[in-house]
């Protein structure tokens, strides 16, 4: 009897376990794209009462588990699509798991009432491949430039000395705009971002371990800036105007227009920005220079006045030829005109008792144009197959002439030095660069089964660059070319790539992406005058990628990723140009630079909206720019990019959002860890350094009565090293207040950047190892806001009308911004 009861209990237990089932499936639109955050409801078949709710993930996949035995149906819904109800099905011990496969949702055509969006995305979101900054969630966006928003992002450091960008304590960052690499020198990329309206940006993706579909370029990762796409039906747009002052006047105006119908989307935007800014530079230095005849102490002051005008324009169209084919085209034009006048004063105390005075006025006129044209065709072959083709053409031209007027006298007021090219009282420089890039790629996607997806493609990039630069000195009323500075280079570079990636939904809570990208590149640089080959390199590398995520429960997720990446030397890095710095120093490139190969491993954990990650990276031959070395003649200082031996980084990142009340939200972000590097190939003495580096960001947002809102934000970057150069920590505190006008009248926003006037860069040479000529220098860069905070007032308004019948009534952008935070 006891045995019989025991068997019955075991059988009942097993039946009870099997009575709890699970349901999974996937939602896609008619074009095959996954529907994210769609509503999935499990209903009782008898009375349609809701049993459980969930949403689709970023791949359109949903999963419901722990379902008791019974008869059910599933209801799927998403804004703009027809609600879909499944046939009635049963969950029991014999049929515990239900796979509904892929469901194609049809667009809704019935009249809807007013649509009000109240959901708010967190400021920061962690994904297996990196971090996403939802720019629209920050009040400080309007009135800011894209560069200012980027500088406030976790782990991002803008080096104001040389217009470069670091990510997670490392250089070698590539910047993309809507998934396309910005193929221009990094300092020009920074200048362009400084003239771009941040109000036109939807989000910024900080990708430390991008998947195989992305270019492998960028050892520190990729920063992808995603602009807004206005998909409201009818004709609509937005307008904003900004005026401000810091140490000089600022101005920006922006207009966005879109006309969307069922099959055709037309859009365009234009931004004009004006910025007058000032920068001070103070240097104290000691050195032993053969040019001076021995030991010398130097005090150097520089005052720079810069006026920059930028224009950014874009037009495009998306044409839905039929239900399966879409053709898209886009044309983007960026132009910048900057005038820079630098006044320099230096005192050289040549020991024991000789005193020399140097005064110089450098005038630069930097003009550049960048044109990007793109066309793409997307074809949905069937529900599970999609193919796309795209082609881009980029044209970039930069012209940077300069004039140098100097006075170099001894303590008696007599002209010092000889009347040669180094000491000529009048010099001029010329530099012109033209870059042409052609890109073509084909991507193919196939849903092999409900749980396995293939992505593959090929890509080809061909680049030509032509550059001419040099310095001339006025001697005996004749312009004489400085032979050590003359440079003319022609470069050809080709990159062929092929990739394949498999995405597997191993279980409803577990996702794995495994991919590999192979890239073969060749670089050929020649002197067109002599035909001499300066650089001829070929390199083929396989770049594997692994992205894994495991949902532990409804609130927690574990992520693991690995990627291998490369940073190839830029054209400016390799070119043997020479730029004037002072009578004893020049800027130059380095044609012997090697590419950087990087391996990244990242472990991430998300709990609710909190995210944590640990990233380890190993860089072989990292590139450090603006390093000091001796020239061929051994009496001239060269400032050039150089390869270090290696760099290791172990970085921890935490993003912590808190909702104190319904009117107060805060977000804190920390990125920091250990960094170790070793170098010495270009230095007389090998060097090695291990140190702790970190960045800290915070954001406090307050909703106030009468449609006011207030935001306080700040960031701080700790001390860090660029090769042998040490840079002290610096930070900024910013604030903004916004007022929404009644009757959709737009909004006003007042913002103040660098309230504490703390963006001041302190740089040290000669602290890590002995520099050439035993140079020991301290450089104090006093940026504009260190003199006076930058204050801006912005007015913005969205407008539009709905002409297409059967479309939802929609609020204007400003009203939607207000409702989203209610």
PDB file of N, CA, C and O in Angstrom, residues 1-54:
ATOM      1  N   UNK A   1       0.835  -1.208   0.000  1.00  0.00           N
ATOM      2  CA  UNK A   1       0.000   0.000   0.000  1.00  0.00           C
ATOM      3  C   UNK A   1       0.862   1.248   0.000  1.00  0.00           C
ATOM      4  O   UNK A   1       0.619   2.217  -0.721  1.00  0.00           O
ATOM      5  N   UNK A   2       1.904   1.270   0.833  1.00  0.00           N
ATOM      6  CA  UNK A   2       2.796   2.428   0.904  1.00  0.00           C
ATOM      7  C   UNK A   2       3.502   2.628  -0.422  1.00  0.00           C
ATOM      8  O   UNK A   2       3.696   3.755  -0.880  1.00  0.00           O
ATOM      9  N   UNK A   3       3.910   1.506  -1.049  1.00  0.00           N
ATOM     10  CA  UNK A   3       4.583   1.614  -2.350  1.00  0.00           C
ATOM     11  C   UNK A   3       3.660   2.205  -3.385  1.00  0.00           C
ATOM     12  O   UNK A   3       4.044   3.050  -4.208  1.00  0.00           O
ATOM     13  N   UNK A   4       2.388   1.785  -3.362  1.00  0.00           N
ATOM     14  CA  UNK A   4       1.407   2.290  -4.318  1.00  0.00           C
ATOM     15  C   UNK A   4       1.187   3.779  -4.120  1.00  0.00           C
ATOM     16  O   UNK A   4       1.147   4.561  -5.092  1.00  0.00           O
ATOM     17  N   UNK A   5       1.080   4.225  -2.862  1.00  0.00           N
ATOM     18  CA  UNK A   5       0.886   5.648  -2.580  1.00  0.00           C
ATOM     19  C   UNK A   5       2.098   6.453  -3.008  1.00  0.00           C
ATOM     20  O   UNK A   5       1.971   7.576  -3.529  1.00  0.00           O
ATOM     21  N   UNK A   6       3.297   5.905  -2.803  1.00  0.00           N
ATOM     22  CA  UNK A   6       4.514   6.615  -3.200  1.00  0.00           C
ATOM     23  C   UNK A   6       4.545   6.813  -4.712  1.00  0.00           C
ATOM     24  O   UNK A   6       4.879   7.895  -5.213  1.00  0.00           O
ATOM     25  N   UNK A   7       4.160   5.788  -5.470  1.00  0.00           N
ATOM     26  CA  UNK A   7       4.144   5.900  -6.928  1.00  0.00           C
ATOM     27  C   UNK A   7       3.121   6.932  -7.390  1.00  0.00           C
ATOM     28  O   UNK A   7       3.366   7.705  -8.323  1.00  0.00           O
ATOM     29  N   UNK A   8       1.952   6.934  -6.741  1.00  0.00           N
ATOM     30  CA  UNK A   8       0.929   7.923  -7.097  1.00  0.00           C
ATOM     31  C   UNK A   8       1.417   9.344  -6.818  1.00  0.00           C
ATOM     32  O   UNK A   8       1.173  10.280  -7.593  1.00  0.00           O
ATOM     33  N   UNK A   9       2.122   9.513  -5.694  1.00  0.00           N
ATOM     34  CA  UNK A   9       2.651  10.855  -5.361  1.00  0.00           C
ATOM     35  C   UNK A   9       3.696  11.302  -6.382  1.00  0.00           C
ATOM     36  O   UNK A   9       3.724  12.464  -6.797  1.00  0.00           O
ATOM     37  N   UNK A  10       4.579  10.380  -6.772  1.00  0.00           N
ATOM     38  CA  UNK A  10       5.587  10.733  -7.770  1.00  0.00           C
ATOM     39  C   UNK A  10       4.944  11.100  -9.092  1.00  0.00           C
ATOM     40  O   UNK A  10       5.312  12.070  -9.755  1.00  0.00           O
ATOM     41  N   UNK A  11       3.908  10.310  -9.489  1.00  0.00           N
ATOM     42  CA  UNK A  11       3.209  10.588 -10.739  1.00  0.00           C
ATOM     43  C   UNK A  11       2.509  11.933 -10.682  1.00  0.00           C
ATOM     44  O   UNK A  11       2.565  12.725 -11.643  1.00  0.00           O
ATOM     45  N   UNK A  12       1.882  12.214  -9.556  1.00  0.00           N
ATOM     46  CA  UNK A  12       1.199  13.510  -9.414  1.00  0.00           C
ATOM     47  C   UNK A  12       2.195  14.651  -9.456  1.00  0.00           C
ATOM     48  O   UNK A  12       1.938  15.709 -10.056  1.00  0.00           O
ATOM     49  N   UNK A  13       3.355  14.441  -8.837  1.00  0.00           N
ATOM     50  CA  UNK A  13       4.381  15.488  -8.848  1.00  0.00           C
ATOM     51  C   UNK A  13       4.862  15.758 -10.262  1.00  0.00           C
ATOM     52  O   UNK A  13       5.008  16.922 -10.688  1.00  0.00           O
ATOM     53  N   UNK A  14       5.103  14.683 -11.035  1.00  0.00           N
ATOM     54  CA  UNK A  14       5.572  14.852 -12.402  1.00  0.00           C
ATOM     55  C   UNK A  14       4.524  15.541 -13.260  1.00  0.00           C
ATOM     56  O   UNK A  14       4.829  16.405 -14.073  1.00  0.00           O
ATOM     57  N   UNK A  15       3.272  15.174 -13.099  1.00  0.00           N
ATOM     58  CA  UNK A  15       2.196  15.808 -13.851  1.00  0.00           C
ATOM     59  C   UNK A  15       2.080  17.277 -13.494  1.00  0.00           C
ATOM     60  O   UNK A  15       1.831  18.130 -14.352  1.00  0.00           O
ATOM     61  N   UNK A  16       2.260  17.583 -12.227  1.00  0.00           N
ATOM     62  CA  UNK A  16       2.185  18.967 -11.787  1.00  0.00           C
ATOM     63  C   UNK A  16       3.301  19.787 -12.401  1.00  0.00           C
ATOM     64  O   UNK A  16       3.092  20.915 -12.859  1.00  0.00           O
ATOM     65  N   UNK A  17       4.532  19.185 -12.473  1.00  0.00           N
ATOM     66  CA  UNK A  17       5.646  19.916 -13.070  1.00  0.00           C
ATOM     67  C   UNK A  17       5.400  20.186 -14.549  1.00  0.00           C
ATOM     68  O   UNK A  17       5.662  21.265 -15.044  1.00  0.00           O
ATOM     69  N   UNK A  18       4.868  19.200 -15.236  1.00  0.00           N
ATOM     70  CA  UNK A  18       4.665  19.346 -16.663  1.00  0.00           C
ATOM     71  C   UNK A  18       3.463  20.193 -17.009  1.00  0.00           C
ATOM     72  O   UNK A  18       3.262  20.560 -18.148  1.00  0.00           O
ATOM     73  N   UNK A  19       2.613  20.491 -16.015  1.00  0.00           N
ATOM     74  CA  UNK A  19       1.416  21.283 -16.278  1.00  0.00           C
ATOM     75  C   UNK A  19       1.743  22.752 -16.461  1.00  0.00           C
ATOM     76  O   UNK A  19       0.899  23.520 -16.871  1.00  0.00           O
ATOM     77  N   UNK A  20       2.918  23.147 -16.130  1.00  0.00           N
ATOM     78  CA  UNK A  20       3.335  24.526 -16.332  1.00  0.00           C
ATOM     79  C   UNK A  20       4.130  24.626 -17.628  1.00  0.00           C
ATOM     80  O   UNK A  20       5.180  24.003 -17.765  1.00  0.00           O
ATOM     81  N   UNK A  21       3.611  25.420 -18.567  1.00  0.00           N
ATOM     82  CA  UNK A  21       4.226  25.482 -19.884  1.00  0.00           C
ATOM     83  C   UNK A  21       4.807  26.840 -20.206  1.00  0.00           C
ATOM     84  O   UNK A  21       4.865  27.742 -19.355  1.00  0.00           O
ATOM     85  N   UNK A  22       5.216  26.991 -21.463  1.00  0.00           N
ATOM     86  CA  UNK A  22       5.791  28.249 -21.918  1.00  0.00           C
ATOM     87  C   UNK A  22       5.426  28.490 -23.380  1.00  0.00           C
ATOM     88  O   UNK A  22       5.125  27.562 -24.122  1.00  0.00           O
ATOM     89  N   UNK A  23       5.440  29.774 -23.753  1.00  0.00           N
ATOM     90  CA  UNK A  23       5.087  30.191 -25.110  1.00  0.00           C
ATOM     91  C   UNK A  23       6.187  31.106 -25.620  1.00  0.00           C
ATOM     92  O   UNK A  23       6.675  31.971 -24.877  1.00  0.00           O
ATOM     93  N   UNK A  24       6.569  30.941 -26.877  1.00  0.00           N
ATOM     94  CA  UNK A  24       7.526  31.877 -27.466  1.00  0.00           C
ATOM     95  C   UNK A  24       7.193  32.072 -28.935  1.00  0.00           C
ATOM     96  O   UNK A  24       6.460  31.288 -29.555  1.00  0.00           O
ATOM     97  N   UNK A  25       7.728  33.145 -29.490  1.00  0.00           N
ATOM     98  CA  UNK A  25       7.494  33.482 -30.885  1.00  0.00           C
ATOM     99  C   UNK A  25       8.212  34.761 -31.247  1.00  0.00           C
ATOM    100  O   UNK A  25       8.991  35.310 -30.451  1.00  0.00           O
ATOM    101  N   UNK A  26       7.938  35.256 -32.444  1.00  0.00           N
ATOM    102  CA  UNK A  26       8.606  36.461 -32.922  1.00  0.00           C
ATOM    103  C   UNK A  26       7.627  37.294 -33.725  1.00  0.00           C
ATOM    104  O   UNK A  26       6.791  36.771 -34.460  1.00  0.00           O
ATOM    105  N   UNK A  27       7.767  38.654 -33.609  1.00  0.00           N
ATOM    106  CA  UNK A  27       6.924  39.597 -34.332  1.00  0.00           C
ATOM    107  C   UNK A  27       7.777  40.376 -35.307  1.00  0.00           C
ATOM    108  O   UNK A  27       8.840  40.895 -34.936  1.00  0.00           O
ATOM    109  N   UNK A  28       7.302  40.474 -36.554  1.00  0.00           N
ATOM    110  CA  UNK A  28       7.986  41.291 -37.550  1.00  0.00           C
ATOM    111  C   UNK A  28       6.951  42.117 -38.301  1.00  0.00           C
ATOM    112  O   UNK A  28       5.762  41.782 -38.344  1.00  0.00           O
ATOM    113  N   UNK A  29       7.400  43.209 -38.901  1.00  0.00           N
ATOM    114  CA  UNK A  29       6.552  44.010 -39.768  1.00  0.00           C
ATOM    115  C   UNK A  29       6.552  43.400 -41.162  1.00  0.00           C
ATOM    116  O   UNK A  29       7.236  42.409 -41.435  1.00  0.00           O
ATOM    117  N   UNK A  30       5.789  44.005 -42.087  1.00  0.00           N
ATOM    118  CA  UNK A  30       5.675  43.464 -43.435  1.00  0.00           C
ATOM    119  C   UNK A  30       7.019  43.458 -44.155  1.00  0.00           C
ATOM    120  O   UNK A  30       7.253  42.633 -45.040  1.00  0.00           O
ATOM    121  N   UNK A  31       7.912  44.387 -43.774  1.00  0.00           N
ATOM    122  CA  UNK A  31       9.223  44.439 -44.423  1.00  0.00           C
ATOM    123  C   UNK A  31      10.243  43.504 -43.779  1.00  0.00           C
ATOM    124  O   UNK A  31      11.414  43.504 -44.140  1.00  0.00           O
ATOM    125  N   UNK A  32       9.798  42.725 -42.802  1.00  0.00           N
ATOM    126  CA  UNK A  32      10.686  41.761 -42.164  1.00  0.00           C
ATOM    127  C   UNK A  32      11.442  42.279 -40.967  1.00  0.00           C
ATOM    128  O   UNK A  32      12.113  41.520 -40.274  1.00  0.00           O
ATOM    129  N   UNK A  33      11.342  43.579 -40.681  1.00  0.00           N
ATOM    130  CA  UNK A  33      12.050  44.140 -39.539  1.00  0.00           C
ATOM    131  C   UNK A  33      11.345  43.753 -38.244  1.00  0.00           C
ATOM    132  O   UNK A  33      10.118  43.760 -38.186  1.00  0.00           O
ATOM    133  N   UNK A  34      12.105  43.415 -37.191  1.00  0.00           N
ATOM    134  CA  UNK A  34      11.470  43.017 -35.935  1.00  0.00           C
ATOM    135  C   UNK A  34      10.720  44.178 -35.295  1.00  0.00           C
ATOM    136  O   UNK A  34      11.139  45.332 -35.383  1.00  0.00           O
ATOM    137  N   UNK A  35       9.596  43.853 -34.659  1.00  0.00           N
ATOM    138  CA  UNK A  35       8.827  44.858 -33.909  1.00  0.00           C
ATOM    139  C   UNK A  35       9.273  44.795 -32.460  1.00  0.00           C
ATOM    140  O   UNK A  35       9.081  43.784 -31.780  1.00  0.00           O
ATOM    141  N   UNK A  36       9.898  45.861 -32.004  1.00  0.00           N
ATOM    142  CA  UNK A  36      10.432  45.888 -30.642  1.00  0.00           C
ATOM    143  C   UNK A  36       9.406  46.510 -29.694  1.00  0.00           C
ATOM    144  O   UNK A  36       8.622  47.378 -30.086  1.00  0.00           O
ATOM    145  N   UNK A  37       9.397  46.032 -28.461  1.00  0.00           N
ATOM    146  CA  UNK A  37       8.539  46.543 -27.394  1.00  0.00           C
ATOM    147  C   UNK A  37       7.052  46.463 -27.764  1.00  0.00           C
ATOM    148  O   UNK A  37       6.249  47.292 -27.330  1.00  0.00           O
ATOM    149  N   UNK A  38       6.681  45.485 -28.592  1.00  0.00           N
ATOM    150  CA  UNK A  38       5.265  45.249 -28.879  1.00  0.00           C
ATOM    151  C   UNK A  38       4.636  44.536 -27.682  1.00  0.00           C
ATOM    152  O   UNK A  38       5.301  43.792 -26.949  1.00  0.00           O
ATOM    153  N   UNK A  39       3.339  44.737 -27.471  1.00  0.00           N
ATOM    154  CA  UNK A  39       2.637  44.143 -26.338  1.00  0.00           C
ATOM    155  C   UNK A  39       2.203  42.723 -26.652  1.00  0.00           C
ATOM    156  O   UNK A  39       1.646  42.456 -27.726  1.00  0.00           O
ATOM    157  N   UNK A  40       2.460  41.816 -25.731  1.00  0.00           N
ATOM    158  CA  UNK A  40       2.074  40.406 -25.862  1.00  0.00           C
ATOM    159  C   UNK A  40       1.247  40.039 -24.634  1.00  0.00           C
ATOM    160  O   UNK A  40       1.741  40.128 -23.497  1.00  0.00           O
ATOM    161  N   UNK A  41      -0.013  39.647 -24.840  1.00  0.00           N
ATOM    162  CA  UNK A  41      -0.919  39.343 -23.729  1.00  0.00           C
ATOM    163  C   UNK A  41      -1.431  37.918 -23.850  1.00  0.00           C
ATOM    164  O   UNK A  41      -1.890  37.496 -24.924  1.00  0.00           O
ATOM    165  N   UNK A  42      -1.350  37.167 -22.760  1.00  0.00           N
ATOM    166  CA  UNK A  42      -1.906  35.823 -22.676  1.00  0.00           C
ATOM    167  C   UNK A  42      -3.296  35.923 -22.061  1.00  0.00           C
ATOM    168  O   UNK A  42      -3.449  36.421 -20.932  1.00  0.00           O
ATOM    169  N   UNK A  43      -4.316  35.467 -22.808  1.00  0.00           N
ATOM    170  CA  UNK A  43      -5.714  35.604 -22.379  1.00  0.00           C
ATOM    171  C   UNK A  43      -6.332  34.237 -22.139  1.00  0.00           C
ATOM    172  O   UNK A  43      -6.034  33.259 -22.848  1.00  0.00           O
ATOM    173  N   UNK A  44      -7.240  34.171 -21.155  1.00  0.00           N
ATOM    174  CA  UNK A  44      -8.045  32.964 -20.992  1.00  0.00           C
ATOM    175  C   UNK A  44      -9.021  32.860 -22.157  1.00  0.00           C
ATOM    176  O   UNK A  44      -9.643  33.841 -22.550  1.00  0.00           O
ATOM    177  N   UNK A  45      -9.156  31.663 -22.701  1.00  0.00           N
ATOM    178  CA  UNK A  45     -10.011  31.486 -23.873  1.00  0.00           C
ATOM    179  C   UNK A  45     -11.481  31.704 -23.533  1.00  0.00           C
ATOM    180  O   UNK A  45     -12.262  32.146 -24.384  1.00  0.00           O
ATOM    181  N   UNK A  46     -11.888  31.416 -22.297  1.00  0.00           N
ATOM    182  CA  UNK A  46     -13.307  31.475 -21.928  1.00  0.00           C
ATOM    183  C   UNK A  46     -13.801  32.911 -21.833  1.00  0.00           C
ATOM    184  O   UNK A  46     -14.792  33.292 -22.457  1.00  0.00           O
ATOM    185  N   UNK A  47     -13.098  33.755 -21.074  1.00  0.00           N
ATOM    186  CA  UNK A  47     -13.582  35.115 -20.810  1.00  0.00           C
ATOM    187  C   UNK A  47     -12.603  36.203 -21.242  1.00  0.00           C
ATOM    188  O   UNK A  47     -12.799  37.377 -20.949  1.00  0.00           O
ATOM    189  N   UNK A  48     -11.515  35.842 -21.937  1.00  0.00           N
ATOM    190  CA  UNK A  48     -10.470  36.751 -22.428  1.00  0.00           C
ATOM    191  C   UNK A  48      -9.853  37.608 -21.318  1.00  0.00           C
ATOM    192  O   UNK A  48      -9.355  38.706 -21.573  1.00  0.00           O
ATOM    193  N   UNK A  49      -9.894  37.127 -20.088  1.00  0.00           N
ATOM    194  CA  UNK A  49      -9.205  37.830 -19.010  1.00  0.00           C
ATOM    195  C   UNK A  49      -7.699  37.686 -19.197  1.00  0.00           C
ATOM    196  O   UNK A  49      -7.196  36.626 -19.601  1.00  0.00           O
ATOM    197  N   UNK A  50      -6.951  38.776 -18.904  1.00  0.00           N
ATOM    198  CA  UNK A  50      -5.496  38.771 -19.072  1.00  0.00           C
ATOM    199  C   UNK A  50      -4.850  37.946 -17.966  1.00  0.00           C
ATOM    200  O   UNK A  50      -5.087  38.182 -16.775  1.00  0.00           O
ATOM    201  N   UNK A  51      -4.030  36.977 -18.369  1.00  0.00           N
ATOM    202  CA  UNK A  51      -3.308  36.142 -17.408  1.00  0.00           C
ATOM    203  C   UNK A  51      -1.895  36.696 -17.183  1.00  0.00           C
ATOM    204  O   UNK A  51      -1.449  36.867 -16.054  1.00  0.00           O
ATOM    205  N   UNK A  52      -1.195  36.998 -18.296  1.00  0.00           N
ATOM    206  CA  UNK A  52       0.163  37.546 -18.197  1.00  0.00           C
ATOM    207  C   UNK A  52       0.415  38.488 -19.357  1.00  0.00           C
ATOM    208  O   UNK A  52      -0.170  38.357 -20.432  1.00  0.00           O
ATOM    209  N   UNK A  53       1.314  39.468 -19.118  1.00  0.00           N
ATOM    210  CA  UNK A  53       1.731  40.421 -20.146  1.00  0.00           C
ATOM    211  C   UNK A  53       3.243  40.417 -20.268  1.00  0.00           C
ATOM    212  O   UNK A  53       3.960  40.199 -19.274  1.00  0.00           O
ATOM    213  N   UNK A  54       3.733  40.676 -21.464  1.00  0.00           N
ATOM    214  CA  UNK A  54       5.159  40.877 -21.672  1.00  0.00           C
ATOM    215  C   UNK A  54       5.337  41.743 -22.919  1.00  0.00           C
ATOM    216  O   UNK A  54       4.349  42.185 -23.516  1.00  0.00           O
TER     217      UNK A  54
END
